[in-house]
Short mmCIF file of C-alpha atoms and ligand atoms in Angstrom, two decimals:
data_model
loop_
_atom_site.label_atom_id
_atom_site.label_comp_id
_atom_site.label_asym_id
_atom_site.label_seq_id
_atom_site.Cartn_x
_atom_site.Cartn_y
_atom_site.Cartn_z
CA UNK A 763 12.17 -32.19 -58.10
CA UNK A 764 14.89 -35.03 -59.26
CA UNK A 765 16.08 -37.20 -56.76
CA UNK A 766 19.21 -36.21 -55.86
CA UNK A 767 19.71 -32.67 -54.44
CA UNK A 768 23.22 -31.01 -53.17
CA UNK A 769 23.36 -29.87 -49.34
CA UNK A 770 26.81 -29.21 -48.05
CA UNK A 771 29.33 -30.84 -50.18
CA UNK A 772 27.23 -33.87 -50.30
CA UNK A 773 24.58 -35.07 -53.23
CA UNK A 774 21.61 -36.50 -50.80
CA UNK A 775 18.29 -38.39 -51.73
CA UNK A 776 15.79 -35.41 -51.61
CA UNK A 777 14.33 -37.05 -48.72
CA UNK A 778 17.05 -37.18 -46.65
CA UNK A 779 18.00 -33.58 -47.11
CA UNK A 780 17.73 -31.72 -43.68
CA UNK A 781 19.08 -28.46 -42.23
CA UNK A 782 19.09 -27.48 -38.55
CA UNK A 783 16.07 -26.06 -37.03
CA UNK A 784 18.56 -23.29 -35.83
CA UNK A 785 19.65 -22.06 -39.73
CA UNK A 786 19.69 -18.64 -40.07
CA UNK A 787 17.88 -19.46 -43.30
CA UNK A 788 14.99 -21.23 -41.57
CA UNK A 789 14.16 -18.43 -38.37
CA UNK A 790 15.15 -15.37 -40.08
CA UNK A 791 15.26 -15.75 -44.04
CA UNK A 792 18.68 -14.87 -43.42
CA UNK A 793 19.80 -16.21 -46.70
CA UNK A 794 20.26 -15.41 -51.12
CA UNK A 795 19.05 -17.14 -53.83
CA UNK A 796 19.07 -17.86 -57.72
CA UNK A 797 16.89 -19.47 -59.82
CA UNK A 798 19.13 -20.62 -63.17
CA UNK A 799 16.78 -21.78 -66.70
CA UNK A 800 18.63 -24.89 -67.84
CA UNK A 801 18.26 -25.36 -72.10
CA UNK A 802 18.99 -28.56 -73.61
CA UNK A 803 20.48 -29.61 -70.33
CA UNK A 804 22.63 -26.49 -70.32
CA UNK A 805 22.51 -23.54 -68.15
CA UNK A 806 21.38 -20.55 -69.20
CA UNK A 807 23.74 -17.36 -68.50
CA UNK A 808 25.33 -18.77 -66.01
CA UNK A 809 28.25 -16.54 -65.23
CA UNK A 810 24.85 -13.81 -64.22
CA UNK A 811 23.19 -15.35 -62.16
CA UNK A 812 26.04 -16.52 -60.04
CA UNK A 813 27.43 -12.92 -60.48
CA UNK A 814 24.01 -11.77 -58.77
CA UNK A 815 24.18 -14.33 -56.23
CA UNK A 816 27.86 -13.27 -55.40
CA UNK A 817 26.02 -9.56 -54.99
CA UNK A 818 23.74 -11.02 -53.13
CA UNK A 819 25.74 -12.52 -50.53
CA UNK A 820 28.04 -9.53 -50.61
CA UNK A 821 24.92 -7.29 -49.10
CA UNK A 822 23.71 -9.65 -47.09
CA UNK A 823 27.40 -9.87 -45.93
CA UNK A 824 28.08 -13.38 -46.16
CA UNK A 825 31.26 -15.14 -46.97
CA UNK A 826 30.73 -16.62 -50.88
CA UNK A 827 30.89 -20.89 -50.33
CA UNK A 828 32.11 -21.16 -53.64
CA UNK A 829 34.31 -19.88 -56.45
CA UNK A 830 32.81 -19.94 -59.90
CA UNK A 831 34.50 -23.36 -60.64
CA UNK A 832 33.14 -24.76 -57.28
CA UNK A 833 29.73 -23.45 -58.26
CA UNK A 834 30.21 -25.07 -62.23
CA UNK A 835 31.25 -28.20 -60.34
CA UNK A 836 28.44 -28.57 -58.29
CA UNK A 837 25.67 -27.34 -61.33
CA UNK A 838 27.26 -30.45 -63.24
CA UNK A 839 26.65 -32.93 -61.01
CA UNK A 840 23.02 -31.98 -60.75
CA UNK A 841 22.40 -31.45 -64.43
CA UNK A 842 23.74 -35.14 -65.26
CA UNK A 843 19.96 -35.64 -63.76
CA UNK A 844 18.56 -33.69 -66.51
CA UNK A 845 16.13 -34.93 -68.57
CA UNK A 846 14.95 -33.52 -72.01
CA UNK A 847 12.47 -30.76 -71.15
CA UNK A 848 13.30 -27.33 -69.32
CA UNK A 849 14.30 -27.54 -66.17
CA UNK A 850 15.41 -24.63 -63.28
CA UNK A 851 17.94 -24.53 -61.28
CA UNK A 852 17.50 -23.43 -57.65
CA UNK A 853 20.70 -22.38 -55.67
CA UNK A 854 20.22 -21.24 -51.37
CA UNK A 855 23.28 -19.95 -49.09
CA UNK A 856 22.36 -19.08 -45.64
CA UNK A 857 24.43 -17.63 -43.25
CA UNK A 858 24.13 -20.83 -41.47
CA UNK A 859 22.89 -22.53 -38.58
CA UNK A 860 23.67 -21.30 -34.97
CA UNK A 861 22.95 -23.33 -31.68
CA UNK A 862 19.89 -21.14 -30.84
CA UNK A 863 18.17 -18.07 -31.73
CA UNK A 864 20.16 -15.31 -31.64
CA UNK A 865 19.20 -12.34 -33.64
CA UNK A 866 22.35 -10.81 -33.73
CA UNK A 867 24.57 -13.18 -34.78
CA UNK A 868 26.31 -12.23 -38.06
CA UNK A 869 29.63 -13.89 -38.11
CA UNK A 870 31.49 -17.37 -37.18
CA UNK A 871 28.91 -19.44 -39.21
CA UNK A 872 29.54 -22.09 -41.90
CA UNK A 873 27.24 -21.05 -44.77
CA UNK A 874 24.08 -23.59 -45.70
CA UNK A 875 24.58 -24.37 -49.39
CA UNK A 876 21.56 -26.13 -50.92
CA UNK A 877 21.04 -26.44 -54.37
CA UNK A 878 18.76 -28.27 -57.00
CA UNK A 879 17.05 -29.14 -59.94
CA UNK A 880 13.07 -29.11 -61.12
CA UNK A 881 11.42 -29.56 -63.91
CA UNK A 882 9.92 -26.63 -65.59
CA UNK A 883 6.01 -27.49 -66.28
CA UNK A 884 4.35 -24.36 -67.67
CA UNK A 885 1.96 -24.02 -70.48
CA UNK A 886 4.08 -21.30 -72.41
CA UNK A 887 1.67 -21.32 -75.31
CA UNK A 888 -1.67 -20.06 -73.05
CA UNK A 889 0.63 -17.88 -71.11
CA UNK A 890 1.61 -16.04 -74.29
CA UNK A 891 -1.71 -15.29 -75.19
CA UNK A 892 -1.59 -12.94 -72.08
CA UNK A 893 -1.93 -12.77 -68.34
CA UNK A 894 -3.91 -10.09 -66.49
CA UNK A 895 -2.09 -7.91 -63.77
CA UNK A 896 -3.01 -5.88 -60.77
CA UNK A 897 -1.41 -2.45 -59.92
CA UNK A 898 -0.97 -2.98 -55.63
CA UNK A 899 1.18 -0.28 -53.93
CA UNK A 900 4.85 -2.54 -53.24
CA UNK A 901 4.86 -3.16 -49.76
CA UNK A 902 8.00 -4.79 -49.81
CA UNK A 903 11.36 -3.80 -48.06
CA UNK A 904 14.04 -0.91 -49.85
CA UNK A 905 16.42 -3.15 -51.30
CA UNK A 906 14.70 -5.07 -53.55
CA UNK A 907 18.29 -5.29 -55.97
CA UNK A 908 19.10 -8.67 -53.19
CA UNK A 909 17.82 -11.66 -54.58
CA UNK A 910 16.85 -12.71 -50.45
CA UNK A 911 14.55 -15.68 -49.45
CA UNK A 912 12.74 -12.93 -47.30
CA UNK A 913 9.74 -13.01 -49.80
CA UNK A 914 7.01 -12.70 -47.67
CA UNK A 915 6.08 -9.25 -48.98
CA UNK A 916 6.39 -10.82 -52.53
CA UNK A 917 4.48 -13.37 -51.94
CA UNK A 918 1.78 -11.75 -49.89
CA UNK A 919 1.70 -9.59 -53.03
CA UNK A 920 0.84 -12.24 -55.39
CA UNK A 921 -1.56 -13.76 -53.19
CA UNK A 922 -3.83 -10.70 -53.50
CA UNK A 923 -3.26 -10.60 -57.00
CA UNK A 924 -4.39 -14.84 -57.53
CA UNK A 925 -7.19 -13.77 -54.90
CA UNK A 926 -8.76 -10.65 -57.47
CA UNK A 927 -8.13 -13.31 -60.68
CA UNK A 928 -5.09 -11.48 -62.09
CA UNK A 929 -1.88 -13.89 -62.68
CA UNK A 930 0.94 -11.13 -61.52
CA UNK A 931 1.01 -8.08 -58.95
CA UNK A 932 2.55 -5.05 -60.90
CA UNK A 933 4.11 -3.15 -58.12
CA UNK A 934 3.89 0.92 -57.43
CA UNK A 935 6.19 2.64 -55.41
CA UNK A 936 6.24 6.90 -55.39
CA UNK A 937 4.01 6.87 -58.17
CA UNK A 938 5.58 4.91 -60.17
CA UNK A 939 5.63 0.80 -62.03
CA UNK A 940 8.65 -0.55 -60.89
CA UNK A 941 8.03 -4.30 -61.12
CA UNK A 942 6.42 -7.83 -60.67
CA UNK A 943 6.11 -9.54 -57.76
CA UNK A 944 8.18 -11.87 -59.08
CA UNK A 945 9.22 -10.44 -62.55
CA UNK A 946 10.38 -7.91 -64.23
CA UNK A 947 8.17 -5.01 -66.01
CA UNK A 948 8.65 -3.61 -69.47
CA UNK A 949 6.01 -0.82 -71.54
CA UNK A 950 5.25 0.03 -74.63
CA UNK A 951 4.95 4.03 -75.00
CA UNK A 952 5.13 6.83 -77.05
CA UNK A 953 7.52 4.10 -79.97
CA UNK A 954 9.75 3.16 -77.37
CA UNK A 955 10.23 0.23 -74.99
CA UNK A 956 9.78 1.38 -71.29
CA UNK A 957 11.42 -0.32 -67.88
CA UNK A 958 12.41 0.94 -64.92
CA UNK A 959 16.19 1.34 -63.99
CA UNK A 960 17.43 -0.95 -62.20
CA UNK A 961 18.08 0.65 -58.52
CA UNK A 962 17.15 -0.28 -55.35
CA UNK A 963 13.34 -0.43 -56.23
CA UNK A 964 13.51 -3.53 -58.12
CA UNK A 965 15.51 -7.29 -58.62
CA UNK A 966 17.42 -6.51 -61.90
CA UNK A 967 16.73 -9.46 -63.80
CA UNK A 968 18.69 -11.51 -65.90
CA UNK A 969 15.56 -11.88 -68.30
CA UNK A 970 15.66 -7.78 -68.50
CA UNK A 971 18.73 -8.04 -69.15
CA UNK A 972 18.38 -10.74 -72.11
CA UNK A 973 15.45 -8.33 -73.38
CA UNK A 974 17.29 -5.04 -73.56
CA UNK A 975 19.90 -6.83 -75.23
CA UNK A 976 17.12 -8.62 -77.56
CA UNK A 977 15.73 -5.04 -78.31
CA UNK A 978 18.71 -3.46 -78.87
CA UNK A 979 19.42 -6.01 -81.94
CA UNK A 980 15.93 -5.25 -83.22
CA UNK A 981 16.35 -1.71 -83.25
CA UNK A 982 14.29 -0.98 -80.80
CA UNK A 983 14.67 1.86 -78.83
CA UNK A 984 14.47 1.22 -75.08
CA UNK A 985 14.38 4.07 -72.24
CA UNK A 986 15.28 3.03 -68.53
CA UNK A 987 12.72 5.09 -67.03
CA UNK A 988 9.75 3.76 -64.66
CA UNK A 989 6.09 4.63 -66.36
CA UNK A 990 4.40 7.45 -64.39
CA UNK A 991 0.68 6.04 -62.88
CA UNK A 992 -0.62 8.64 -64.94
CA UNK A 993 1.18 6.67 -67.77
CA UNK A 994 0.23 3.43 -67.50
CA UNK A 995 -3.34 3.83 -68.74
CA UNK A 996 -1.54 5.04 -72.44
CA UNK A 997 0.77 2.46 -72.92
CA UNK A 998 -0.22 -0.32 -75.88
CA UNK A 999 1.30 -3.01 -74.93
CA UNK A 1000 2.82 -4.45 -71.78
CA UNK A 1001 4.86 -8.07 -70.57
CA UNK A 1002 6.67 -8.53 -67.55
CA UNK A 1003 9.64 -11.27 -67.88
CA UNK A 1004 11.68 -13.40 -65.58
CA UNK A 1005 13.83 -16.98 -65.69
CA UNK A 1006 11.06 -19.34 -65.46
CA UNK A 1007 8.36 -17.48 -67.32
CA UNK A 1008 10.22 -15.71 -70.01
CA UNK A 1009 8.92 -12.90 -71.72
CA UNK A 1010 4.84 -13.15 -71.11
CA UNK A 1011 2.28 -9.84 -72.28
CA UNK A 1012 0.04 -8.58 -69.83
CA UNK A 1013 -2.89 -7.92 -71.89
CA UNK A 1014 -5.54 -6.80 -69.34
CA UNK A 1015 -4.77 -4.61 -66.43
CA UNK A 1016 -7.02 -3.61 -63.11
CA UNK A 1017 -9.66 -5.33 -65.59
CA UNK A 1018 -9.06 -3.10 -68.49
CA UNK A 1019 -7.56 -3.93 -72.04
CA UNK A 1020 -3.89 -3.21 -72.15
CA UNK A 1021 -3.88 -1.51 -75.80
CA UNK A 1022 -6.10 -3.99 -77.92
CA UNK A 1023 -6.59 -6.35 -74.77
CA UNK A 1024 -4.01 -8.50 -77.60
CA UNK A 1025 -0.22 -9.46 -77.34
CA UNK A 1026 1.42 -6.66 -79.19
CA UNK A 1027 3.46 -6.50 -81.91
CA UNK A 1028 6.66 -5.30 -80.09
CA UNK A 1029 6.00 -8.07 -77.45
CA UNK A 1030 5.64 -10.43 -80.39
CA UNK A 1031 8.90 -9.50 -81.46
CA UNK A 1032 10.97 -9.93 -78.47
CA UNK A 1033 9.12 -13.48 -77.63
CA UNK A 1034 10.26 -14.50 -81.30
CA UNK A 1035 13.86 -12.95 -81.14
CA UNK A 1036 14.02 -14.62 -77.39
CA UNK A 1037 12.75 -18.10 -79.15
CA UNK A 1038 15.68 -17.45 -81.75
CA UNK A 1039 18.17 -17.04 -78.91
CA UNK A 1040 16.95 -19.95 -77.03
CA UNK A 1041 16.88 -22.36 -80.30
CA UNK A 1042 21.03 -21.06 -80.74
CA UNK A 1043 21.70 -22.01 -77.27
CA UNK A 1044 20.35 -25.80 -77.21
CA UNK A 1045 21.94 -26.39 -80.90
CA UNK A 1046 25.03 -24.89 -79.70
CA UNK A 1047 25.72 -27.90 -76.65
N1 LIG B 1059 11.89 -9.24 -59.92
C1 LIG B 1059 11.52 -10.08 -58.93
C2 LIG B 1059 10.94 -9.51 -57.68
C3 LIG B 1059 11.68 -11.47 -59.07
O1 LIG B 1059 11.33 -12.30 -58.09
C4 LIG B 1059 12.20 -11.98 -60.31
C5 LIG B 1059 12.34 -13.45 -60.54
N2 LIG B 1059 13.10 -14.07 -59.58
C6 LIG B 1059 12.58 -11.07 -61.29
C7 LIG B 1059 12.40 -9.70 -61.07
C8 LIG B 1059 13.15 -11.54 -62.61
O2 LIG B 1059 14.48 -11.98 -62.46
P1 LIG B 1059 15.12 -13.05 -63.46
O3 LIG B 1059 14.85 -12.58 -64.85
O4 LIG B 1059 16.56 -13.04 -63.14
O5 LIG B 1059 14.43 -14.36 -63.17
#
């Protein structure tokens, strides 16, 4: 994390950034998120991912703290921190703090805004070689579309997925692969690209997004369906995606070989057309 982080219309030393013990945010994960990749010191698709966040809010019913100038005002600030390398972006609103706990407490709050900046510090090279996955039945709440802090059932998810050795949970609800516990899921089956459609069952990322766009330029053809169990075992090749890790193949799954246990070549092609994009975006600033 840099130094300086925003909190309420101020930019604080990281250290001396502190929110009420009453926030909504704090006793109740009352409260939406976005995570933002920053290129070059730029960020990445910015207009969706504060769209999403404004969806957020607008489920969660709170009041947006910002219009997207505010928002672009307060990003710019924060990226003059920047350094070189990839960073992320990390944007809270809560509904606020109250004076106690009380449950049922929805309006007359001043939103918590907290937002900052961390360096990105993965090895993208050893995680394109391919990550194994776990299938484990989503536990998780029925409106996965809000991006909320409320991730216990996410992360309890991963946990069990770290815990067996595998590096993502792929979830299953009704049967059928909806997503990651923290990314999104695509399939390769039967010559097209498979991913499921982006309801209530999963986050709809802004990576998916970027990749159905990215396969749409390639000619590939892409349906918006969610793989069948029964499916899963046939499909050659498999990534999930998201802001942080990009697009990433899942070459072994429940311990098996994903197609040739080896990054495929329609995976290969989307990492390379994503690289392309990203390379246009930093030469771009
Ligand atoms: N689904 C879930 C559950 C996630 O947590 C994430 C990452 N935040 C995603 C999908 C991918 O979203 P994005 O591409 O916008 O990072």
């Amino acid at each position: 994390m840099h130094d300086t982080v925003y909190l309420d219309g101020r930019f604080v030393a990281a250290a001396e950034a502190k929110v009420s013990v009453f926030d909504r945010g704090f006793l109740f994960g009352d409260a939406a998120y976005e995570v933002i990749p920053v290129y070059g010191g730029r960020v990445f698709r910015p207009a969706q991912h504060l769209g999403r966040l404004g969806a957020s809010l607008a489920e969660l019913g709170i009041a947006p703290p910002h219009d997207e100038a505010g928002w672009n005002a307060i990003i710019a600030r924060l990226l003059a921190q920047a350094g070189p390398g990839e960073q992320s972006l990390y944007i809270q609103v809560s509904r606020g703090a109250d004076t106690g706990r009380e449950a049922a407490r929805f309006a007359g709050l001043t939103p918590t805004v907290f937002a900052m900046l961390e360096p990105v510090a993965l090895d993208r090279a050893a995680l394109r070689r391919g990550i194994s996955a776990v299938l484990l039945e989503d536990t998780r709440w029925h409106n996965c579309h809000v991006k909320s802090t409320s991730l216990l059932g996410n992360l309890l998810l991963r946990r069990r997925a770290l815990e067996s050795g595998a590096a993502e949970a792929l979830l299953v609800r009704d049967g059928e692969l909806t997503e990651g516990s923290s990314s999104n899921v695509f399939a390769v089956l039967d010559g097209a690209l498979r991913t499921a459609p982006a309801d209530r069952r999963i986050l709809r990322g802004i990576t998916r997004d970027v990749v159905l766009e990215l396969a749409a330029g390639c000619g590939i053809p892409v349906v918006e369906r969610a793989l069948a169990l029964g499916e899963v075992a046939r499909a050659g090749e498999m990534f999930i995606c998201s802001s942080t890790r990009e697009i990433v193949p899942v070459t072994r799954l429940d311990r098996s070989a994903v197609g040739d246990g080896e990054p495929g070549p329609v995976t290969q092609r989307l990492i390379a057309a994503f690289d392309a994009l990203k390379r246009d975006f930093v030469e771009a600033a």
